[in-house]
Amino acid sequence: MFILIISLLTLLLIGVPVGFSLIGASLLSLMVNGSIPLEVLPQRLSLGLDSFPLLAIPLFIFAGTLMEAGGITKRLISFSEALVGHIRGSLAHVTVVSNVFMSGVSGSGVADAAATGTALIPAMVKRGYGKGFASAILAASATVGPIIPPSIPMIIFGSFAGVSVGKLFLGGVIPGLLMSTSLMIISYIIAKKRNYEKRERASLGVVFKAFLDAFWALLMPVIIMVGIFSGFFTATESAVIAVLYSLIIGLFVYKDLKLSDLPTKILDATLMTAGVGIIIAASAPFAWYMAFEQGPQHLLDLFQTISMSPTVILILLMLILLVLGCFLDGTAIIIITTPVVLPILAQFGIDPLHYGVILAINVMIGTITPPVGVIMYVATGIAKTNIFTFTKEVMPFLITLIVLLFIFMLVPEIVTFLPNLLMK
């Protein structure tokens, strides 16, 4: 197991992509072990993707690309501006609210950041917000995307941990809304201090017109969530509904989506899915070999020597995950750590539903932390700013999200209230 971990870290440090680093570490460990046939590697690679819930990932990604091309995104932004554009630092609040609406469809923070950022970051820079702040608030608000359902990280965790994806989705609603509200409060404080602009309050007529224009876009997450929680279709089947709905609205209602756009959007979704899929597949032999070497048992023994308190164990896990988030992709973190952590959760009586939601929040925080935060790179790329400027501006939002993470950890009812109320 020592060789497995060291070889993975070495490959990551020299710049090998995460998926290939996982494969390389697994292959080297199998070769050094000598007693396990190398055929195990391709077998486990294929088994890593052999999961029905994982089918939702490419479909939600595809739905997100169709939303952007079909005019859904721009209408959600317009409605958000009509709602909160009058608050000091108006476009910062529009960015947060737009990402709340977007989160109800794509389940991907990266997709949400790209879709809303291309429209909002240039507008913020033009109005004098500064590239650093514009990229920071965009990135911070995009972390909410996979917390408010649907959520790709929760789908991955649920499929690996055997936890109801529907319950995980419900568990993310209240934390996601609290995260968004907190980001708006911090944005207001910064905007007040820097005297950022605010616009005239939109009249009820303007708000209603923007609502009508965005109605079909707003209806999409409602259909998805009602369908899942009523049991009419599964989380995976809801992804199919999302794609079909995006196609119909984009082609026939808003008419911004053209048939000629579909090949490009299919290719975009395929490339994004491939990046996630390689990591998921490559994590399977890595996790299998770690289990073979009794890694979970060794970690459980270590934790038991430190404390028998579930709260202390959760704090340790969250701190470890926050550190991992600075260096690893969130998908890889979920898949690598879940088989190791599940026995610990069972031993200490920690609710896997509660853990799954705070895990998703934790890895999303990692997406905006240097040096490998993927949403950080999307936001800074759109804003054409550097990581140092971004890091300085994102710190108030980052600290807020970390504080909320530990609040959700210490008060599990924030996560479990809705699932326990609405799903048995």
Coordinates of C-alpha atoms in Angstrom, one line a residue:
M1 CA 0.0 0.0 0.0
F2 CA 3.0 2.3 0.7
I3 CA 4.1 1.8 -3.0
L4 CA 0.5 2.6 -4.1
I5 CA 0.3 5.9 -2.3
I6 CA 3.9 7.1 -3.0
S7 CA 3.7 6.2 -6.7
L8 CA 0.3 8.1 -7.0
L9 CA 1.7 11.2 -5.3
T10 CA 4.9 11.1 -7.4
L11 CA 3.0 10.8 -10.7
L12 CA 0.7 13.7 -9.7
L13 CA 3.7 15.9 -8.7
I14 CA 5.4 15.4 -12.1
G15 CA 2.2 16.5 -13.8
V16 CA 0.6 13.2 -15.0
P17 CA -3.2 13.6 -15.3
V18 CA -5.2 12.2 -12.4
G19 CA -6.7 9.3 -14.2
F20 CA -3.4 8.1 -15.7
S21 CA -1.7 8.6 -12.3
L22 CA -4.3 6.3 -10.7
I23 CA -3.8 3.6 -13.4
G24 CA 0.0 3.9 -13.2
A25 CA 0.1 3.6 -9.4
S26 CA -2.2 0.5 -9.5
L27 CA -0.2 -1.1 -12.2
L28 CA 3.1 -0.6 -10.4
S29 CA 1.6 -2.0 -7.2
L30 CA 0.3 -5.1 -8.9
M31 CA 3.7 -5.7 -10.6
V32 CA 5.6 -5.3 -7.3
N33 CA 3.1 -7.6 -5.5
G34 CA 3.6 -10.3 -8.1
S35 CA 0.9 -12.6 -6.7
I36 CA -2.0 -10.9 -8.4
P37 CA -2.4 -11.4 -12.2
L38 CA -2.2 -8.2 -14.2
E39 CA -5.5 -9.0 -15.9
V40 CA -7.1 -7.6 -12.7
L41 CA -6.3 -4.1 -13.9
P42 CA -8.4 -4.0 -17.1
Q43 CA -11.2 -6.0 -15.4
R44 CA -11.4 -3.5 -12.6
L45 CA -11.2 -0.6 -15.1
S46 CA -14.3 -1.8 -16.9
L47 CA -16.2 -2.6 -13.6
G48 CA -15.5 0.9 -12.4
L49 CA -18.0 2.2 -15.1
D50 CA -20.5 -0.6 -14.8
S51 CA -23.0 1.3 -12.8
F52 CA -26.5 2.4 -13.8
P53 CA -26.6 5.5 -11.6
L54 CA -23.4 6.7 -13.3
L55 CA -25.3 7.0 -16.6
A56 CA -26.8 10.2 -15.2
I57 CA -23.4 12.0 -15.4
P58 CA -23.0 12.3 -19.2
L59 CA -26.7 13.1 -19.5
F60 CA -26.7 15.9 -17.0
I61 CA -23.6 17.3 -18.6
F62 CA -25.3 17.1 -22.1
A63 CA -28.4 18.9 -20.6
G64 CA -26.1 21.6 -19.3
T65 CA -24.6 22.2 -22.8
L66 CA -28.0 22.3 -24.4
M67 CA -29.2 24.8 -21.8
E68 CA -26.5 27.2 -22.8
A69 CA -27.1 26.9 -26.5
G70 CA -30.9 26.9 -26.1
G71 CA -31.2 30.3 -24.4
I72 CA -32.2 28.9 -21.0
T73 CA -29.1 30.3 -19.3
K74 CA -29.5 33.9 -20.5
R75 CA -33.2 33.9 -19.5
L76 CA -32.3 32.7 -16.0
I77 CA -29.7 35.5 -15.8
S78 CA -32.2 38.1 -16.9
F79 CA -34.7 36.9 -14.3
S80 CA -32.0 37.0 -11.6
E81 CA -31.2 40.5 -12.5
A82 CA -34.8 41.6 -12.2
L83 CA -35.0 40.0 -8.8
V84 CA -31.7 41.2 -7.1
G85 CA -30.2 43.8 -9.5
H86 CA -31.2 46.7 -7.1
I87 CA -28.9 45.4 -4.3
R88 CA -25.5 47.1 -3.9
G89 CA -23.1 45.1 -6.0
S90 CA -26.0 44.0 -8.2
L91 CA -24.1 41.7 -10.7
A92 CA -22.4 39.8 -7.9
H93 CA -25.9 38.9 -6.5
V94 CA -27.1 38.2 -10.0
T95 CA -24.2 35.8 -10.4
V96 CA -25.1 33.9 -7.1
V97 CA -28.8 33.7 -7.9
S98 CA -28.2 32.7 -11.5
N99 CA -26.0 29.8 -10.3
V100 CA -28.8 28.8 -7.8
F101 CA -31.2 28.5 -10.8
M102 CA -28.6 26.8 -12.9
S103 CA -27.8 24.3 -10.2
G104 CA -31.3 22.9 -10.5
V105 CA -30.4 21.5 -14.0
S106 CA -26.8 20.6 -14.7
G107 CA -25.4 19.2 -11.5
S108 CA -22.0 20.3 -12.5
G109 CA -20.2 23.3 -11.0
V110 CA -17.8 23.5 -13.9
A111 CA -20.7 23.6 -16.4
D112 CA -22.5 26.3 -14.3
A113 CA -19.4 28.4 -14.1
A114 CA -18.7 28.3 -17.8
A115 CA -22.3 29.0 -18.7
T116 CA -22.9 31.9 -16.4
G117 CA -19.3 33.2 -16.4
T118 CA -19.1 33.9 -20.1
A119 CA -22.1 36.3 -19.8
L120 CA -21.5 37.8 -16.3
I121 CA -17.8 38.2 -15.9
P122 CA -17.3 40.5 -18.9
A123 CA -20.4 42.5 -17.7
M124 CA -18.9 42.8 -14.2
V125 CA -15.5 43.9 -15.5
K126 CA -17.2 46.5 -17.7
R127 CA -19.1 48.0 -14.7
G128 CA -15.9 48.3 -12.7
Y129 CA -16.0 45.3 -10.4
G130 CA -12.4 44.2 -11.2
K131 CA -11.4 41.0 -12.8
G132 CA -10.3 39.4 -9.5
F133 CA -13.6 40.0 -7.7
A134 CA -15.6 39.0 -10.8
S135 CA -13.8 35.6 -11.1
A136 CA -13.9 35.0 -7.4
I137 CA -17.7 35.5 -6.9
L138 CA -18.4 33.5 -10.1
A139 CA -16.2 30.6 -8.8
A140 CA -17.6 30.7 -5.3
S141 CA -21.2 30.7 -6.4
A142 CA -20.6 27.9 -8.9
T143 CA -19.7 25.6 -5.9
V144 CA -23.4 25.6 -5.0
G145 CA -24.3 24.0 -8.3
P146 CA -23.6 20.4 -7.2
I147 CA -25.1 20.9 -3.7
I148 CA -28.6 22.0 -4.8
P149 CA -29.9 19.0 -6.7
P150 CA -29.3 17.4 -9.1
S151 CA -25.6 16.8 -8.2
I152 CA -23.0 14.8 -10.0
P153 CA -20.8 14.3 -6.9
M154 CA -23.8 13.0 -4.9
I155 CA -24.6 10.6 -7.8
I156 CA -21.1 9.2 -7.7
F157 CA -21.0 8.9 -3.9
G158 CA -24.5 7.4 -3.8
S159 CA -23.6 4.8 -6.4
F160 CA -20.4 3.8 -4.6
A161 CA -21.8 3.9 -1.0
G162 CA -25.2 2.4 -1.7
V163 CA -27.0 5.6 -0.4
S164 CA -30.2 6.8 -1.9
V165 CA -29.4 9.5 -4.5
G166 CA -32.8 11.0 -4.0
K167 CA -32.1 11.5 -0.2
L168 CA -28.7 12.9 -1.0
F169 CA -30.3 15.4 -3.4
L170 CA -32.8 16.5 -0.7
G171 CA -30.1 16.7 1.9
G172 CA -28.3 19.3 -0.3
V173 CA -31.2 21.8 -0.6
I174 CA -31.0 23.6 2.7
P175 CA -27.1 23.7 2.8
G176 CA -27.1 25.0 -0.8
L177 CA -29.5 27.8 -0.1
L178 CA -27.6 28.8 3.1
M179 CA -24.4 28.8 1.1
S180 CA -25.9 31.1 -1.5
T181 CA -27.4 33.4 1.0
S182 CA -24.0 33.7 2.8
L183 CA -22.2 34.5 -0.4
M184 CA -24.7 37.3 -1.1
I185 CA -24.1 38.7 2.3
I186 CA -20.3 38.7 1.9
S187 CA -20.8 40.2 -1.6
Y188 CA -22.9 43.0 -0.2
I189 CA -20.3 43.8 2.5
I190 CA -17.5 44.0 -0.1
A191 CA -19.7 46.0 -2.5
K192 CA -20.6 48.5 0.3
K193 CA -17.0 48.9 1.2
R194 CA -15.8 49.4 -2.4
N195 CA -18.9 51.4 -3.4
Y196 CA -19.9 49.0 -6.3
E197 CA -22.9 50.0 -8.4
K198 CA -26.5 49.2 -7.8
R199 CA -29.3 49.5 -10.3
E200 CA -32.8 50.8 -10.0
R201 CA -35.3 48.4 -8.4
A202 CA -37.2 46.6 -11.2
S203 CA -40.9 47.2 -11.2
L204 CA -43.3 44.3 -10.5
G205 CA -44.2 44.4 -14.2
V206 CA -40.6 43.9 -15.2
V207 CA -40.1 41.1 -12.7
F208 CA -43.2 39.4 -13.9
K209 CA -42.2 39.8 -17.6
A210 CA -38.7 38.3 -16.8
F211 CA -40.4 35.5 -14.9
L212 CA -42.7 34.7 -17.8
D213 CA -39.7 34.7 -20.2
A214 CA -37.8 32.3 -17.9
F215 CA -40.8 30.2 -17.0
W216 CA -39.9 27.2 -19.0
A217 CA -36.4 27.3 -17.8
L218 CA -37.5 27.5 -14.2
L219 CA -39.9 24.6 -14.7
M220 CA -37.1 22.3 -15.6
P221 CA -35.7 21.7 -12.1
V222 CA -39.2 21.5 -10.7
I223 CA -40.0 18.6 -13.1
I224 CA -36.8 16.8 -12.3
M225 CA -37.1 17.1 -8.5
V226 CA -40.8 16.3 -8.3
G227 CA -40.3 13.3 -10.5
I228 CA -37.5 11.9 -8.4
F229 CA -39.1 12.5 -5.0
S230 CA -42.5 11.2 -6.1
G231 CA -40.8 8.0 -7.3
F232 CA -42.1 8.5 -10.9
F233 CA -38.5 8.2 -12.2
T234 CA -35.0 7.6 -10.8
A235 CA -32.2 10.1 -10.6
T236 CA -30.7 8.5 -13.7
E237 CA -33.9 8.6 -15.6
S238 CA -34.3 12.2 -14.6
A239 CA -31.2 13.0 -16.5
V240 CA -32.9 11.7 -19.6
I241 CA -35.8 13.9 -18.9
A242 CA -33.5 16.9 -18.5
V243 CA -31.9 16.2 -21.9
L244 CA -35.3 15.8 -23.7
Y245 CA -36.7 18.9 -21.9
S246 CA -33.7 21.0 -22.9
L247 CA -34.0 19.9 -26.5
I248 CA -37.7 20.6 -26.7
I249 CA -37.5 24.0 -25.0
G250 CA -34.4 25.1 -26.9
L251 CA -35.6 23.9 -30.4
F252 CA -39.4 24.6 -30.3
V253 CA -40.1 27.1 -27.4
Y254 CA -37.2 29.5 -27.2
K255 CA -35.9 28.5 -30.7
D256 CA -32.3 29.6 -29.8
L257 CA -31.1 26.0 -30.3
K258 CA -30.5 24.9 -33.9
L259 CA -30.2 21.3 -35.2
S260 CA -26.9 22.3 -36.6
D261 CA -25.7 23.0 -33.0
L262 CA -26.3 19.5 -31.8
P263 CA -23.0 17.8 -33.1
T264 CA -20.9 20.5 -31.4
K265 CA -22.9 20.2 -28.1
I266 CA -22.7 16.4 -28.2
L267 CA -18.9 16.6 -28.7
D268 CA -18.6 19.1 -25.8
A269 CA -20.5 16.8 -23.5
T270 CA -18.5 13.8 -24.7
L271 CA -15.2 15.5 -23.9
M272 CA -16.4 16.6 -20.5
T273 CA -17.7 13.1 -19.8
A274 CA -14.5 11.4 -20.9
G275 CA -12.5 13.5 -18.4
V276 CA -14.8 12.4 -15.6
G277 CA -15.1 8.8 -16.9
I278 CA -11.4 8.2 -17.0
I279 CA -11.0 9.2 -13.4
I280 CA -14.0 7.0 -12.3
A281 CA -12.7 4.0 -14.2
A282 CA -9.1 4.5 -13.0
S283 CA -10.2 4.8 -9.4
A284 CA -11.7 1.3 -9.4
P285 CA -8.5 -0.7 -9.5
F286 CA -6.8 1.8 -7.1
A287 CA -9.6 1.4 -4.5
W288 CA -9.7 -2.4 -5.0
Y289 CA -6.0 -2.8 -4.4
M290 CA -6.2 -0.5 -1.3
A291 CA -9.0 -2.7 0.0
F292 CA -6.9 -5.8 -0.8
E293 CA -4.1 -4.5 1.3
Q294 CA -6.6 -3.7 4.1
G295 CA -6.1 0.0 3.9
P296 CA -9.6 0.8 5.4
Q297 CA -8.8 -1.4 8.4
H298 CA -5.5 0.3 9.0
L299 CA -7.0 3.7 8.8
L300 CA -9.9 2.6 11.2
D301 CA -7.3 1.3 13.7
L302 CA -5.5 4.6 13.5
F303 CA -8.6 6.7 14.0
Q304 CA -9.6 4.5 17.0
T305 CA -6.3 5.3 18.7
I306 CA -6.9 9.0 18.2
S307 CA -10.5 9.2 19.4
M308 CA -13.8 7.3 19.8
S309 CA -15.9 10.5 19.3
P310 CA -17.8 10.6 16.0
T311 CA -17.5 14.4 16.0
V312 CA -13.7 14.3 16.3
I313 CA -13.5 11.7 13.5
L314 CA -15.7 13.8 11.2
I315 CA -13.5 16.9 11.9
L316 CA -10.4 14.8 11.0
L317 CA -12.0 13.5 7.8
M318 CA -13.1 17.0 6.8
L319 CA -9.6 18.4 7.4
I320 CA -8.0 15.6 5.4
L321 CA -10.5 16.1 2.5
L322 CA -9.9 19.9 2.5
V323 CA -6.1 19.2 2.1
L324 CA -6.7 16.6 -0.6
G325 CA -9.0 19.1 -2.4
C326 CA -6.0 21.4 -3.0
F327 CA -4.3 18.7 -5.1
L328 CA -6.9 16.3 -6.4
D329 CA -10.0 16.5 -8.6
G330 CA -13.2 16.1 -6.5
T331 CA -14.4 13.1 -8.5
A332 CA -11.1 11.3 -7.7
I333 CA -11.4 12.2 -4.0
I334 CA -14.9 10.8 -3.7
I335 CA -14.1 7.5 -5.5
I336 CA -10.7 6.9 -3.8
T337 CA -11.8 7.8 -0.3
T338 CA -15.3 6.3 -0.2
P339 CA -14.4 2.6 0.1
V340 CA -11.9 3.5 2.8
V341 CA -14.2 5.8 4.8
L342 CA -17.4 3.6 4.7
P343 CA -16.2 1.2 7.4
I344 CA -15.2 4.2 9.6
L345 CA -18.6 5.7 9.2
A346 CA -20.2 2.3 10.2
Q347 CA -17.9 1.9 13.2
F348 CA -18.5 5.3 14.6
G349 CA -22.2 5.5 13.8
I350 CA -21.9 8.4 11.4
D351 CA -24.9 8.7 9.0
P352 CA -23.6 8.1 5.4
L353 CA -26.4 10.5 4.1
H354 CA -25.0 13.3 6.3
Y355 CA -21.4 12.5 5.3
G356 CA -22.3 12.3 1.6
V357 CA -23.6 15.8 1.5
I358 CA -20.8 17.4 3.5
L359 CA -18.4 15.4 1.4
A360 CA -19.9 17.0 -1.8
I361 CA -19.5 20.5 -0.2
N362 CA -16.0 19.7 0.8
V363 CA -14.8 18.7 -2.6
M364 CA -16.6 21.7 -4.2
I365 CA -14.6 24.0 -1.9
G366 CA -11.5 22.2 -3.4
T367 CA -12.5 23.3 -6.9
I368 CA -11.8 27.0 -6.0
T369 CA -8.5 26.4 -4.1
P370 CA -5.0 26.6 -5.7
P371 CA -3.2 24.9 -7.2
V372 CA -5.6 22.5 -9.1
G373 CA -9.1 24.0 -8.5
V374 CA -10.8 23.3 -11.8
I375 CA -13.5 26.0 -11.3
M376 CA -10.8 28.5 -10.3
Y377 CA -9.2 27.9 -13.7
V378 CA -12.5 28.3 -15.6
A379 CA -13.2 31.6 -13.8
T380 CA -9.7 33.0 -14.2
G381 CA -9.7 32.0 -17.8
I382 CA -12.9 33.8 -18.6
A383 CA -11.8 36.9 -16.6
K384 CA -8.2 36.8 -18.1
T385 CA -6.7 37.3 -14.6
N386 CA -4.0 35.4 -12.7
I387 CA -4.4 32.9 -9.8
F388 CA -2.7 35.3 -7.3
T389 CA -5.3 38.0 -7.8
F390 CA -8.1 35.4 -7.7
T391 CA -6.8 33.8 -4.5
K392 CA -6.7 37.2 -2.8
E393 CA -10.3 38.1 -3.8
V394 CA -11.8 34.6 -3.2
M395 CA -10.5 34.4 0.5
P396 CA -13.6 35.9 2.1
F397 CA -15.9 33.6 0.2
L398 CA -13.6 30.6 0.8
I399 CA -13.5 31.2 4.6
T400 CA -17.3 31.6 4.6
L401 CA -17.8 28.3 2.8
I402 CA -15.4 26.4 5.1
V403 CA -17.2 27.8 8.2
L404 CA -20.5 26.7 6.8
L405 CA -19.0 23.2 6.1
F406 CA -18.2 22.8 9.7
I407 CA -21.6 24.1 10.8
F408 CA -23.3 21.5 8.6
M409 CA -20.9 18.9 10.0
L410 CA -21.7 19.8 13.6
V411 CA -25.4 20.2 13.1
P412 CA -26.4 17.2 10.9
E413 CA -30.1 18.1 11.1
I414 CA -29.5 20.8 8.6
V415 CA -28.7 18.1 6.1
T416 CA -31.0 15.3 7.2
F417 CA -34.2 17.3 8.0
L418 CA -35.7 17.3 4.5
P419 CA -34.8 13.7 3.6
N420 CA -36.3 12.4 6.8
L421 CA -39.4 14.5 6.4
L422 CA -40.1 13.8 2.7
M423 CA -38.6 10.3 2.1
K424 CA -38.8 7.2 4.2

